[in-house]
Amino acid sequence: MQEMLVRPVAAALAAHLGVPEAMLVGLIAPPAKGQAADFALPCFQLAKARGVSPPQLASELAPVAERALPGLRAAATGPFLNLTLPAAAVAVAMLPVLASDPVVALRSAVGAGRTACIDFSSPNIAKHLAFHHIRSTMIGNALAHLYDAAGWKVVRINFLGDWGTAFGRLIAGWKREGLTLDQLAAAPDKVTFLNELYVRISQAAKADPVVEAEARRWSKALEDGDAEARHLWQVFKDASLAEFERVYGLLGVRFDSWKGEAFYEDKMGPVLAELETKGLTSISEGATVVDLTAQGFKKPVLLKRADGGTLYATRDLAACDDRFREYAFARSIYVVDLGQGLHFKEWFAVAKRLERPYAESLRHVGFGVVLMWNDEATAETPVGWAKGRSRGGKVMLLREVLEEAVDRARAIVAEKNPEILGDERERIARSVGIGAVVFNDLKNGRTGDVKFKFEEALRFDGETGPYLQFAHARLCSIERKFAEKYPEDPLVLLSPEEKAKVPMWLNLEEEKAILLAIARLRSALERAVESDEPSILAQALLVLSSAISSWLTAGNAIVERRVLCPHPEQSAARLALVRAARASLGEGLRLLGLVAPERM
Ligand code: ARG
């Protein structure tokens, strides 16, 4: 949308220089930080072609630009031509477009016709979702929304860790203790029930080789498809899934495919056989490996253990072949912590050696760890930032963090806005509490570590989810007040000629700042998708909300600056801006996975 604003200037400059207009549109960008301008044209390349110095060219172009658009200010600042547009021109260009499609700033067609597979969350069965699972889950969820908004077809995949020796152990423990399905069904928290069983059987197996042998037998029985073992495995899996679904429900996350590791258990033969036929494998101490020294890897990749058991990398390869067959993806993304970087590098390299057509479209989207503030010292965990632990070193479950955030949000909302009651208060508390946790996770570059402290994440000022939600709610409240004062929509009442003039009433710098922030959202969306970095949109939304806040705050002090100002046409223009800003902010929040309440 920025292009739309600079096109008239670009056209005039292009004509003056005798170069294509598109070239200038492509060069004009937001100004360097701290420059008081809306856009800047770097003159390096153009000056070279013209045989002058960049500052010379900037000075030559300034008057050309100013003639192109009445009210435009062009200033040669060293090698840059800084451009400041008149506020009304920005409104005239953008308001009608935003009025006909309020979320247009957050839509792009760059991905049209392409499919992206996004593998995210992918937790291990029979374990809880710990707080750190928020990262893969919500970065993946945001990327799924962002890709979708950028025109891609998106497949959301939960590659459950539902296979491995742990299940043999669980079954052995279950049988030994003579547990029943009714007992599991009666457990208030089934995953905890299974976890505790796992701890007991592991201790027993350590102490007694007979128990260990039993566990192994059950693992083998499960692999061989023994009916009882399979049945119990399914029971454990269903119990875990029910708990996962509960948390996904709180977060508003859904998946299109739940094919987990177990699904690929009997589908790895063809990949292994192909690797062998192509002469890529070798046997090392009985295990099947692929040598990648030529690709710069120090160690070979293990694909099959000496005892015949297959490995994580093999399952990922088989799953990827399956996904490519089913979805013919143009990009396949794995949202998994940076700690698994080598695993992805390795099997991506194997895919390349296999000359898979998709080998270049694989992306490991890594991220840093979560640190929580521990405010209660213990022997192991002093007061301070700790990995996934808070309150005296306790490992926090994702559900516990979300529930506590909602409780805290409920208290804040009750205090700030006591008129909101009952169901509505509950809904708002949920959106704000969960939004606070989610935004805290997404606001900074994903590869860094995230620090989480309830008080900070829930602040209504500063770079938080609640701050953005509050700006959105303020706009909604203005719309409601407007509807009270003008039961008929004032914009609808205007004649077409009057309507066309409405944007000209938006001539405040604060109003231009909002429109520019909206105009920059599309490029933020596209960049976020290109670098798989939701924080780019998060930061763009912070810029938008701070522009909104400055505008509304200015209106608090001066009646003429209010949205509901004494002049009806100006008021109507400002209402249009309120609607546009609210729609863009609300949609931006939705893409990041937050719900934006209408009051709070
Ligand atoms: N289940 C794995 C874990 O918890 C993550 C799986 C990530 N996805 C994948 N295709 N490898 O560590």
mmCIF file of N, CA, C and O in Angstrom, residues 151-204:
data_model
loop_
_atom_site.group_PDB
_atom_site.id
_atom_site.type_symbol
_atom_site.label_atom_id
_atom_site.label_comp_id
_atom_site.label_asym_id
_atom_site.label_seq_id
_atom_site.Cartn_x
_atom_site.Cartn_y
_atom_site.Cartn_z
ATOM 1 N N GLY A 151 -1.758 -15.262 0.982
ATOM 2 C CA GLY A 151 -2.231 -15.947 -0.221
ATOM 3 C C GLY A 151 -1.831 -17.408 -0.339
ATOM 4 O O GLY A 151 -2.241 -18.085 -1.280
ATOM 5 N N TRP A 152 -1.013 -17.897 0.592
ATOM 6 C CA TRP A 152 -0.611 -19.304 0.537
ATOM 7 C C TRP A 152 -1.777 -20.201 0.934
ATOM 8 O O TRP A 152 -2.659 -19.795 1.692
ATOM 9 N N LYS A 153 -1.734 -21.441 0.465
ATOM 10 C CA LYS A 153 -2.618 -22.461 0.996
ATOM 11 C C LYS A 153 -1.804 -23.107 2.124
ATOM 12 O O LYS A 153 -0.635 -23.436 1.937
ATOM 13 N N VAL A 154 -2.423 -23.238 3.288
ATOM 14 C CA VAL A 154 -1.661 -23.668 4.462
ATOM 15 C C VAL A 154 -2.156 -25.015 4.986
ATOM 16 O O VAL A 154 -3.357 -25.242 5.085
ATOM 17 N N VAL A 155 -1.225 -25.907 5.302
ATOM 18 C CA VAL A 155 -1.573 -27.173 5.960
ATOM 19 C C VAL A 155 -0.890 -27.175 7.333
ATOM 20 O O VAL A 155 0.331 -27.074 7.419
ATOM 21 N N ARG A 156 -1.725 -27.240 8.378
ATOM 22 C CA ARG A 156 -1.186 -27.199 9.750
ATOM 23 C C ARG A 156 -1.028 -28.619 10.259
ATOM 24 O O ARG A 156 -2.006 -29.344 10.378
ATOM 25 N N ILE A 157 0.213 -28.969 10.555
ATOM 26 C CA ILE A 157 0.495 -30.361 10.911
ATOM 27 C C ILE A 157 1.000 -30.500 12.342
ATOM 28 O O ILE A 157 1.940 -29.812 12.755
ATOM 29 N N ASN A 158 0.356 -31.379 13.095
ATOM 30 C CA ASN A 158 0.836 -31.720 14.433
ATOM 31 C C ASN A 158 1.474 -33.106 14.362
ATOM 32 O O ASN A 158 0.779 -34.108 14.286
ATOM 33 N N PHE A 159 2.789 -33.119 14.352
ATOM 34 C CA PHE A 159 3.550 -34.366 14.211
ATOM 35 C C PHE A 159 3.784 -34.929 15.617
ATOM 36 O O PHE A 159 4.848 -34.766 16.215
ATOM 37 N N LEU A 160 2.751 -35.553 16.150
ATOM 38 C CA LEU A 160 2.797 -36.024 17.530
ATOM 39 C C LEU A 160 3.941 -37.000 17.767
ATOM 40 O O LEU A 160 4.185 -37.878 16.940
ATOM 41 N N GLY A 161 4.598 -36.835 18.905
ATOM 42 C CA GLY A 161 5.622 -37.801 19.314
ATOM 43 C C GLY A 161 4.922 -38.936 20.030
ATOM 44 O O GLY A 161 4.837 -38.955 21.247
ATOM 45 N N ASP A 162 4.360 -39.847 19.219
ATOM 46 C CA ASP A 162 3.519 -40.887 19.823
ATOM 47 C C ASP A 162 4.143 -42.258 19.662
ATOM 48 O O ASP A 162 3.461 -43.251 19.540
ATOM 49 N N TRP A 163 5.454 -42.310 19.600
ATOM 50 C CA TRP A 163 6.130 -43.597 19.423
ATOM 51 C C TRP A 163 7.385 -43.631 20.263
ATOM 52 O O TRP A 163 7.929 -42.576 20.578
ATOM 53 N N GLY A 164 7.818 -44.808 20.640
ATOM 54 C CA GLY A 164 9.076 -44.924 21.379
ATOM 55 C C GLY A 164 8.946 -45.877 22.544
ATOM 56 O O GLY A 164 7.858 -46.382 22.840
ATOM 57 N N THR A 165 10.084 -46.115 23.205
ATOM 58 C CA THR A 165 10.127 -47.127 24.253
ATOM 59 C C THR A 165 9.288 -46.760 25.472
ATOM 60 O O THR A 165 8.894 -47.632 26.235
ATOM 61 N N ALA A 166 9.008 -45.476 25.641
ATOM 62 C CA ALA A 166 8.225 -45.055 26.803
ATOM 63 C C ALA A 166 6.887 -45.784 26.845
ATOM 64 O O ALA A 166 6.375 -46.099 27.921
ATOM 65 N N PHE A 167 6.341 -46.090 25.677
ATOM 66 C CA PHE A 167 5.004 -46.701 25.657
ATOM 67 C C PHE A 167 5.046 -48.151 26.129
ATOM 68 O O PHE A 167 4.149 -48.607 26.818
ATOM 69 N N GLY A 168 6.116 -48.849 25.775
ATOM 70 C CA GLY A 168 6.293 -50.209 26.263
ATOM 71 C C GLY A 168 6.333 -50.206 27.783
ATOM 72 O O GLY A 168 5.722 -51.034 28.460
ATOM 73 N N ARG A 169 7.031 -49.249 28.319
ATOM 74 C CA ARG A 169 7.138 -49.126 29.776
ATOM 75 C C ARG A 169 5.773 -48.867 30.399
ATOM 76 O O ARG A 169 5.413 -49.495 31.395
ATOM 77 N N LEU A 170 5.069 -47.930 29.808
ATOM 78 C CA LEU A 170 3.751 -47.595 30.371
ATOM 79 C C LEU A 170 2.847 -48.821 30.386
ATOM 80 O O LEU A 170 2.154 -49.081 31.367
ATOM 81 N N ILE A 171 2.881 -49.567 29.294
ATOM 82 C CA ILE A 171 2.012 -50.753 29.217
ATOM 83 C C ILE A 171 2.443 -51.765 30.280
ATOM 84 O O ILE A 171 1.604 -52.320 31.003
ATOM 85 N N ALA A 172 3.747 -51.963 30.402
ATOM 86 C CA ALA A 172 4.255 -52.906 31.405
ATOM 87 C C ALA A 172 3.782 -52.489 32.803
ATOM 88 O O ALA A 172 3.331 -53.311 33.603
ATOM 89 N N GLY A 173 3.885 -51.188 33.084
ATOM 90 C CA GLY A 173 3.467 -50.692 34.400
ATOM 91 C C GLY A 173 1.978 -50.904 34.627
ATOM 92 O O GLY A 173 1.526 -51.324 35.690
ATOM 93 N N TRP A 174 1.233 -50.600 33.591
ATOM 94 C CA TRP A 174 -0.233 -50.738 33.644
ATOM 95 C C TRP A 174 -0.620 -52.180 33.982
ATOM 96 O O TRP A 174 -1.434 -52.440 34.868
ATOM 97 N N LYS A 175 0.020 -53.119 33.273
ATOM 98 C CA LYS A 175 -0.295 -54.533 33.468
ATOM 99 C C LYS A 175 0.142 -54.991 34.869
ATOM 100 O O LYS A 175 -0.601 -55.664 35.570
ATOM 101 N N ARG A 176 1.328 -54.618 35.255
ATOM 102 C CA ARG A 176 1.856 -55.013 36.571
ATOM 103 C C ARG A 176 0.954 -54.560 37.700
ATOM 104 O O ARG A 176 0.705 -55.285 38.647
ATOM 105 N N GLU A 177 0.491 -53.314 37.597
ATOM 106 C CA GLU A 177 -0.330 -52.762 38.680
ATOM 107 C C GLU A 177 -1.795 -53.145 38.529
ATOM 108 O O GLU A 177 -2.616 -52.786 39.361
ATOM 109 N N GLY A 178 -2.121 -53.839 37.449
ATOM 110 C CA GLY A 178 -3.504 -54.267 37.236
ATOM 111 C C GLY A 178 -4.463 -53.088 37.136
ATOM 112 O O GLY A 178 -5.581 -53.143 37.652
ATOM 113 N N LEU A 179 -4.024 -52.016 36.482
ATOM 114 C CA LEU A 179 -4.886 -50.824 36.373
ATOM 115 C C LEU A 179 -6.032 -51.084 35.397
ATOM 116 O O LEU A 179 -5.934 -51.946 34.527
ATOM 117 N N THR A 180 -7.097 -50.294 35.553
ATOM 118 C CA THR A 180 -8.257 -50.484 34.673
ATOM 119 C C THR A 180 -8.593 -49.174 33.961
ATOM 120 O O THR A 180 -8.197 -48.092 34.399
ATOM 121 N N LEU A 181 -9.332 -49.320 32.886
ATOM 122 C CA LEU A 181 -9.740 -48.135 32.121
ATOM 123 C C LEU A 181 -10.586 -47.212 32.979
ATOM 124 O O LEU A 181 -10.523 -45.987 32.841
ATOM 125 N N ASP A 182 -11.392 -47.818 33.883
ATOM 126 C CA ASP A 182 -12.220 -46.990 34.767
ATOM 127 C C ASP A 182 -11.355 -46.117 35.668
ATOM 128 O O ASP A 182 -11.672 -44.955 35.915
ATOM 129 N N GLN A 183 -10.259 -46.697 36.144
ATOM 130 C CA GLN A 183 -9.375 -45.914 37.012
ATOM 131 C C GLN A 183 -8.806 -44.712 36.254
ATOM 132 O O GLN A 183 -8.745 -43.612 36.778
ATOM 133 N N LEU A 184 -8.402 -44.962 35.009
ATOM 134 C CA LEU A 184 -7.868 -43.858 34.205
ATOM 135 C C LEU A 184 -8.959 -42.819 33.955
ATOM 136 O O LEU A 184 -8.742 -41.613 34.101
ATOM 137 N N ALA A 185 -10.148 -43.331 33.614
ATOM 138 C CA ALA A 185 -11.251 -42.417 33.306
ATOM 139 C C ALA A 185 -11.595 -41.545 34.517
ATOM 140 O O ALA A 185 -11.980 -40.389 34.366
ATOM 141 N N ALA A 186 -11.431 -42.102 35.729
ATOM 142 C CA ALA A 186 -11.809 -41.367 36.937
ATOM 143 C C ALA A 186 -10.737 -40.354 37.353
ATOM 144 O O ALA A 186 -10.993 -39.480 38.180
ATOM 145 N N ALA A 187 -9.536 -40.478 36.782
ATOM 146 C CA ALA A 187 -8.455 -39.572 37.194
ATOM 147 C C ALA A 187 -8.786 -38.143 36.781
ATOM 148 O O ALA A 187 -9.192 -37.915 35.641
ATOM 149 N N PRO A 188 -8.616 -37.181 37.700
ATOM 150 C CA PRO A 188 -8.935 -35.794 37.351
ATOM 151 C C PRO A 188 -8.004 -35.281 36.249
ATOM 152 O O PRO A 188 -8.411 -34.484 35.413
ATOM 153 N N ASP A 189 -6.774 -35.729 36.254
ATOM 154 C CA ASP A 189 -5.846 -35.317 35.202
ATOM 155 C C ASP A 189 -5.164 -36.580 34.680
ATOM 156 O O ASP A 189 -4.296 -37.159 35.332
ATOM 157 N N LYS A 190 -5.594 -36.999 33.514
ATOM 158 C CA LYS A 190 -5.146 -38.293 32.998
ATOM 159 C C LYS A 190 -3.669 -38.300 32.639
ATOM 160 O O LYS A 190 -2.993 -39.323 32.763
ATOM 161 N N VAL A 191 -3.178 -37.148 32.186
ATOM 162 C CA VAL A 191 -1.765 -37.119 31.809
ATOM 163 C C VAL A 191 -0.900 -37.258 33.055
ATOM 164 O O VAL A 191 0.106 -37.986 33.052
ATOM 165 N N THR A 192 -1.307 -36.612 34.149
ATOM 166 C CA THR A 192 -0.569 -36.756 35.405
ATOM 167 C C THR A 192 -0.616 -38.213 35.866
ATOM 168 O O THR A 192 0.392 -38.775 36.306
ATOM 169 N N PHE A 193 -1.774 -38.819 35.732
ATOM 170 C CA PHE A 193 -1.940 -40.241 36.078
ATOM 171 C C PHE A 193 -0.910 -41.083 35.324
ATOM 172 O O PHE A 193 -0.213 -41.921 35.899
ATOM 173 N N LEU A 194 -0.773 -40.834 34.019
ATOM 174 C CA LEU A 194 0.166 -41.601 33.196
ATOM 175 C C LEU A 194 1.625 -41.269 33.551
ATOM 176 O O LEU A 194 2.472 -42.155 33.612
ATOM 177 N N ASN A 195 1.869 -40.007 33.811
ATOM 178 C CA ASN A 195 3.224 -39.585 34.204
ATOM 179 C C ASN A 195 3.664 -40.292 35.468
ATOM 180 O O ASN A 195 4.787 -40.776 35.570
ATOM 181 N N GLU A 196 2.756 -40.342 36.437
ATOM 182 C CA GLU A 196 3.109 -40.962 37.714
ATOM 183 C C GLU A 196 3.337 -42.457 37.530
ATOM 184 O O GLU A 196 4.250 -43.026 38.118
ATOM 185 N N LEU A 197 2.515 -43.054 36.690
ATOM 186 C CA LEU A 197 2.704 -44.466 36.385
ATOM 187 C C LEU A 197 4.088 -44.672 35.768
ATOM 188 O O LEU A 197 4.819 -45.603 36.102
ATOM 189 N N TYR A 198 4.444 -43.767 34.880
ATOM 190 C CA TYR A 198 5.733 -43.874 34.193
ATOM 191 C C TYR A 198 6.892 -43.782 35.188
ATOM 192 O O TYR A 198 7.865 -44.535 35.109
ATOM 193 N N VAL A 199 6.762 -42.872 36.130
ATOM 194 C CA VAL A 199 7.822 -42.714 37.131
ATOM 195 C C VAL A 199 7.945 -43.999 37.961
ATOM 196 O O VAL A 199 9.042 -44.511 38.185
ATOM 197 N N ARG A 200 6.797 -44.550 38.394
ATOM 198 C CA ARG A 200 6.827 -45.765 39.220
ATOM 199 C C ARG A 200 7.458 -46.939 38.469
ATOM 200 O O ARG A 200 8.336 -47.618 38.974
ATOM 201 N N ILE A 201 7.037 -47.141 37.229
ATOM 202 C CA ILE A 201 7.541 -48.301 36.485
ATOM 203 C C ILE A 201 9.024 -48.127 36.155
ATOM 204 O O ILE A 201 9.790 -49.084 36.150
ATOM 205 N N SER A 202 9.432 -46.888 35.900
ATOM 206 C CA SER A 202 10.844 -46.659 35.585
ATOM 207 C C SER A 202 11.696 -46.987 36.795
ATOM 208 O O SER A 202 12.774 -47.581 36.663
ATOM 209 N N GLN A 203 11.206 -46.587 37.981
ATOM 210 C CA GLN A 203 11.962 -46.904 39.199
ATOM 211 C C GLN A 203 12.014 -48.415 39.403
ATOM 212 O O GLN A 203 13.079 -48.966 39.691
ATOM 213 N N ALA A 204 10.874 -49.073 39.197
ATOM 214 C CA ALA A 204 10.826 -50.527 39.382
ATOM 215 C C ALA A 204 11.768 -51.216 38.404
ATOM 216 O O ALA A 204 12.479 -52.158 38.762
#
